[in-house]
Coordinates of N, CA and C in Angstrom, one line a residue:
X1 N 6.2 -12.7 -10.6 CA 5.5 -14.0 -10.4 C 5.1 -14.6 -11.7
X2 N 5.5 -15.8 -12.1 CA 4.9 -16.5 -13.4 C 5.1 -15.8 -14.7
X3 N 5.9 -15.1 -14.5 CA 5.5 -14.1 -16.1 C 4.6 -12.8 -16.4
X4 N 4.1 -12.5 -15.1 CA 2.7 -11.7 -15.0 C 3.4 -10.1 -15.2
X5 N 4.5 -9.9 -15.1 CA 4.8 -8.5 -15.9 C 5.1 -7.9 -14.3
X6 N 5.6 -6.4 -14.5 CA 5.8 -5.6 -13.5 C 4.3 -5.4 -12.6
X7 N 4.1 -5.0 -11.4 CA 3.6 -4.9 -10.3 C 2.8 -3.5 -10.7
X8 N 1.8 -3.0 -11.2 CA 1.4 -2.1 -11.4 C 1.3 -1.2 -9.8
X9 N 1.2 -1.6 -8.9 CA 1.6 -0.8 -7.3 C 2.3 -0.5 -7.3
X10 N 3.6 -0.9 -8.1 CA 5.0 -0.7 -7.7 C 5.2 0.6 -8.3
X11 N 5.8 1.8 -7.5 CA 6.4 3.0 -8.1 C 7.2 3.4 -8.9
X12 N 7.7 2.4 -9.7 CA 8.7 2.0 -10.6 C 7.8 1.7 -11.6
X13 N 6.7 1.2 -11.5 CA 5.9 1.3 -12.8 C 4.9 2.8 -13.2
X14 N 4.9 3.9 -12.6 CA 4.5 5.0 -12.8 C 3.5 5.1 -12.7
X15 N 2.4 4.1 -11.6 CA 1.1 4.1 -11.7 C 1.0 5.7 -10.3
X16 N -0.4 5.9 -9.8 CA -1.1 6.4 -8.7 C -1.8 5.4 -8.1
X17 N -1.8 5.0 -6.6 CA -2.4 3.9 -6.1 C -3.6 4.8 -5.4
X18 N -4.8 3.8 -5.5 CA -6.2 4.4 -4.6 C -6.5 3.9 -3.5
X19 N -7.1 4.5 -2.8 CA -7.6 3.6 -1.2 C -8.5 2.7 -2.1
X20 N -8.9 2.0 -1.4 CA -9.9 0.5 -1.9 C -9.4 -0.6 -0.5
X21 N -9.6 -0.1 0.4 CA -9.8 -1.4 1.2 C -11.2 -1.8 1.9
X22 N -11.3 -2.4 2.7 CA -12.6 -3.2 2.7 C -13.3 -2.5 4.4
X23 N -13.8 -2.1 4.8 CA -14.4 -1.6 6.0 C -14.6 -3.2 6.6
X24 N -14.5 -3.3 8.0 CA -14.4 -4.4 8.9 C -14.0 -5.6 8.4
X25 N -13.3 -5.8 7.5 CA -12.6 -6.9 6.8 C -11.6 -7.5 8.5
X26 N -11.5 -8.6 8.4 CA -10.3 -9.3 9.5 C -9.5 -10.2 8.8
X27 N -9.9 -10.4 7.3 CA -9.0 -11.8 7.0 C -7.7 -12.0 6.9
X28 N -6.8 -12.6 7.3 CA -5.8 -12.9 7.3 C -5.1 -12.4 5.7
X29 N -5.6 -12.7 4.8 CA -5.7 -12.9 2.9 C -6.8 -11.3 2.8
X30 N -6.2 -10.3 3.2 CA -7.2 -9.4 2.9 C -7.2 -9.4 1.1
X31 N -6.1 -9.4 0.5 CA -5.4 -9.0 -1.3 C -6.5 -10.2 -2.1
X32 N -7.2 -11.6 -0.8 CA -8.0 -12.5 -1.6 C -9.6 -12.0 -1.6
X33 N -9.7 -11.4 -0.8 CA -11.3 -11.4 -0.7 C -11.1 -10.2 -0.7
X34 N -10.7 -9.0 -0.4 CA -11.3 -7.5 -0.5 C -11.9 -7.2 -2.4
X35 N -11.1 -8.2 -3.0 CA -11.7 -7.5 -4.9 C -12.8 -7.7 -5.0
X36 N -13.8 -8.5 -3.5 CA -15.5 -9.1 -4.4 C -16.2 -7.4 -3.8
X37 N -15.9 -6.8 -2.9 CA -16.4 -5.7 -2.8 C -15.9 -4.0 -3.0
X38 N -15.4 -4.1 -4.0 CA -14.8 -2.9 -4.6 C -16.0 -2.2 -4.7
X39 N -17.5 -2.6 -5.4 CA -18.3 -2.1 -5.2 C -19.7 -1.7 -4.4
X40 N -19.3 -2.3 -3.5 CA -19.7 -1.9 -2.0 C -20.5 -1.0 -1.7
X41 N -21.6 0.0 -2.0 CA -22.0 1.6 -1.7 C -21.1 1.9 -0.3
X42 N -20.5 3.1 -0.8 CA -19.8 3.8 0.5 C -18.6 3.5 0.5
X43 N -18.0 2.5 -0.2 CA -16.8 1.6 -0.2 C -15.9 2.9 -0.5
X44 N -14.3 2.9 0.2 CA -13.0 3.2 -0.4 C -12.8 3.6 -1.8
X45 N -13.3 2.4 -2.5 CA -12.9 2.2 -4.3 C -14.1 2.2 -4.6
X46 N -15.5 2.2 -4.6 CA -16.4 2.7 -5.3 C -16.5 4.1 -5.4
X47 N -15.7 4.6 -4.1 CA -15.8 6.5 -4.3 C -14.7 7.1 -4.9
X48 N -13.7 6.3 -5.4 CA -12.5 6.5 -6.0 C -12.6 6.2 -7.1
X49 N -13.2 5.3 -7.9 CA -13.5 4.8 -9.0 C -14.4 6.1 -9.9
X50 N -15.2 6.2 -9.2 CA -16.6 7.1 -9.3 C -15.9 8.7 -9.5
X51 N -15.0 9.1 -8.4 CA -14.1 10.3 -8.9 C -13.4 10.3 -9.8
X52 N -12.6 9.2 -10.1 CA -12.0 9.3 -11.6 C -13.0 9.0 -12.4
X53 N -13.5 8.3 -12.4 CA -14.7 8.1 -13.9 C -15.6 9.4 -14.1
X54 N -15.7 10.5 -13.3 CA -16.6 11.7 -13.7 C -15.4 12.6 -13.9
X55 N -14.2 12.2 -14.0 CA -12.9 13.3 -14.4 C -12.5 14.2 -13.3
X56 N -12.8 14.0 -11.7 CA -12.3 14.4 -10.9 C -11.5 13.3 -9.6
X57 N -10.4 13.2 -10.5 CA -9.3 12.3 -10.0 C -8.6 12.7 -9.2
X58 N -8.0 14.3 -9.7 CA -7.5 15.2 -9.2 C -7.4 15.5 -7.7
X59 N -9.1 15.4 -7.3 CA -9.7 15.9 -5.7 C -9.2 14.5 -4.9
X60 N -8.2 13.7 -5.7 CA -8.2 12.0 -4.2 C -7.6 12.6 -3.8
X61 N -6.0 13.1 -4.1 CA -5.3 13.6 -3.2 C -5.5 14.2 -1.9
X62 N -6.3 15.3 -2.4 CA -7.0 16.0 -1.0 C -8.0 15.7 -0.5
X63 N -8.5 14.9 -0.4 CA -9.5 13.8 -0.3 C -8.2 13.1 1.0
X64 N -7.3 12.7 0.9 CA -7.0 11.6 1.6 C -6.8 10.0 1.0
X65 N -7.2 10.3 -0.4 CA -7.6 8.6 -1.0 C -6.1 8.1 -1.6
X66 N -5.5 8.6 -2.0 CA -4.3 8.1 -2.1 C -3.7 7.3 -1.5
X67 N -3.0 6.1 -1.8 CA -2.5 5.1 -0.7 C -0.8 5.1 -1.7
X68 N -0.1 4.8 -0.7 CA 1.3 4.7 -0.9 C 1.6 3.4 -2.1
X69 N 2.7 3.5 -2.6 CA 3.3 2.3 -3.6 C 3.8 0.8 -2.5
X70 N 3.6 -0.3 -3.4 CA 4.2 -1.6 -2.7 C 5.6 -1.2 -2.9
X71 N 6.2 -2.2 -1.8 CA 7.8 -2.0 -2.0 C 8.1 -3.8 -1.4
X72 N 9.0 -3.9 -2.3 CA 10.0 -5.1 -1.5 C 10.6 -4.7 -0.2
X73 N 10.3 -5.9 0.6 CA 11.2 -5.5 2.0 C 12.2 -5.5 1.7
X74 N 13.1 -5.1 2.4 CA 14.3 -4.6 2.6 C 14.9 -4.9 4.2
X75 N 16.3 -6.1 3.9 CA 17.3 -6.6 5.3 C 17.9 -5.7 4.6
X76 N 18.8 -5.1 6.1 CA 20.2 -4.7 5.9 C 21.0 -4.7 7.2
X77 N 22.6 -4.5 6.7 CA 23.1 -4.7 8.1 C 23.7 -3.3 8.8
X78 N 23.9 -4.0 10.0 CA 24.2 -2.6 10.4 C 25.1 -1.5 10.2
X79 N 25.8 -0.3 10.0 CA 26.7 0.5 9.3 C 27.9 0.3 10.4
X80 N 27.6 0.0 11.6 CA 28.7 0.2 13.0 C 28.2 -0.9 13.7
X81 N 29.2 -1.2 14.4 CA 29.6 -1.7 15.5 C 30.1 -1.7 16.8
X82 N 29.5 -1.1 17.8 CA 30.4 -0.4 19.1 C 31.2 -1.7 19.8
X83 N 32.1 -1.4 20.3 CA 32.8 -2.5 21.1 C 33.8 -1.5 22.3
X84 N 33.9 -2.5 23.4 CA 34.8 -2.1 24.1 C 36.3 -1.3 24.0
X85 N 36.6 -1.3 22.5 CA 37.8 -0.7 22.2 C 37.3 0.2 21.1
X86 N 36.0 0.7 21.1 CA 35.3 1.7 19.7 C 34.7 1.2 18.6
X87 N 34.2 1.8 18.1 CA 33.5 1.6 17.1 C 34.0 1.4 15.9
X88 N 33.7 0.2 15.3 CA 34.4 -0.4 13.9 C 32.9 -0.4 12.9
X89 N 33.5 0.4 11.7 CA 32.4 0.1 10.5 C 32.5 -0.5 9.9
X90 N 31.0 -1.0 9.5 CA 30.7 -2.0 8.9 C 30.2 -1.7 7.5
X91 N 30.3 -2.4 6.3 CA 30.1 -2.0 4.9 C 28.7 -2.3 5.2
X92 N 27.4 -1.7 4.3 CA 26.2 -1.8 4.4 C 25.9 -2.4 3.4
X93 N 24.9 -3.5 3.7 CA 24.5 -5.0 3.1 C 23.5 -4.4 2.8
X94 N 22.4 -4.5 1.7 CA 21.0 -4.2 1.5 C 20.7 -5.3 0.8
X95 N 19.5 -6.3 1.5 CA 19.1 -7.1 0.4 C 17.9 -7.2 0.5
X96 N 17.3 -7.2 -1.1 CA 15.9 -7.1 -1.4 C 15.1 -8.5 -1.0
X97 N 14.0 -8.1 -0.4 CA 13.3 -9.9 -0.4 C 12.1 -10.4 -1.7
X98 N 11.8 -11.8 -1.6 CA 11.0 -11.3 -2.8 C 9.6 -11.1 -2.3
X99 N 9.5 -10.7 -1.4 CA 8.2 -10.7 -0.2 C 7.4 -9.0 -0.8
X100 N 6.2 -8.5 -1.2 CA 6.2 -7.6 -1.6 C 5.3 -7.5 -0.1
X101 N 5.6 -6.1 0.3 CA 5.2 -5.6 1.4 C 4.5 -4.5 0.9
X102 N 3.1 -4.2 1.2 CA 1.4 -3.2 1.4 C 1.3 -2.6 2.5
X103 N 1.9 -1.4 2.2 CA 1.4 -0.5 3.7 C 0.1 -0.1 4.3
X104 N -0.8 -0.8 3.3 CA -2.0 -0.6 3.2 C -2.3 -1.5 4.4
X105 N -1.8 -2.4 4.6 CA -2.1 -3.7 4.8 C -2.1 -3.5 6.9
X106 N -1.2 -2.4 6.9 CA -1.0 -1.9 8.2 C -2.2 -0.8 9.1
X107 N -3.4 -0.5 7.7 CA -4.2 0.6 8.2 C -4.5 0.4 9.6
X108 N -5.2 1.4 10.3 CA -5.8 1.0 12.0 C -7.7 0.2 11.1
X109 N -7.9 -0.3 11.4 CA -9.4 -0.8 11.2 C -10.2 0.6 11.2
X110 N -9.9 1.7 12.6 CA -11.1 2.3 12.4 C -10.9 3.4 11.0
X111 N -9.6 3.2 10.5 CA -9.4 4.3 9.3 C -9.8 3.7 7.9
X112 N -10.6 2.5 8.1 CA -11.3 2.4 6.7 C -12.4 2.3 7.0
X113 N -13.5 3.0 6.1 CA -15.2 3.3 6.3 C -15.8 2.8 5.3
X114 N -16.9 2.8 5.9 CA -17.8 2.8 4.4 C -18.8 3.9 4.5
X115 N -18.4 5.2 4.4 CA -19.1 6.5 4.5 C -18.7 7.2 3.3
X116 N -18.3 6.3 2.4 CA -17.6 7.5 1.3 C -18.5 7.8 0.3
X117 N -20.2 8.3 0.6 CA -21.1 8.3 -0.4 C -20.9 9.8 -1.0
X118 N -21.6 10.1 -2.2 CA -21.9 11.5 -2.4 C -23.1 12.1 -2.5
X119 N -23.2 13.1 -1.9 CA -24.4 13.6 -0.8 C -24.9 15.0 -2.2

């Protein structure tokens, strides 16, 4: 986009992605308004932040805080074709979109909290 460099989400840039989404968020534009509450008490990314900043980064994993890399969607076509006289294959099309797709973006509502204090 514009010049802005590779996609630090993208797994191809060699980052680790954190949970940080927003508890009862509904907006359509979650990527515009979730950044004003990163620091939220309880928040996703205040307790992820807070575990890497005291040097225990290590524990998100098993923690659950980990969130998957962005990916470009991906069309493709189909490998076969059945027909009345058998099946004819088809060369496989893959084409990238320039749509970046957040699996994050898919969570259920009740799997983001704001319980993530430390006790």
């Amino acid at each position: 986009l514009a010049g802005l460099g590779g996609d630090p989400a993208h797994d191809g840039f060699g980052s680790v992605r954190i949970r940080a989404e927003v508890a009862g968020t509904h907006d359509i534009t979650p990527w515009f308004n979730d950044h004003s509450h990163y620091y939220n008490m309880g928040s996703e990314a205040l307790h992820n932040m807070t575990e890497i900043a005291v040097g225990h980064g290590n524990n998100l994993a098993g923690e659950g805080m980990l969130a998957p890399h962005r990916a470009e969607e991906r069309i493709s076509t189909p490998t076969q074709v059945r027909t009345p006289f058998g099946t004819i294959p088809l060369p496989n099309v893959e084409i990238t979109t320039p749509a970046t797709v957040d699996p994050e973006w898919d969570r259920p509502g009740d799997s983001v909290t704001n319980d993530h204090e430390f006790k």
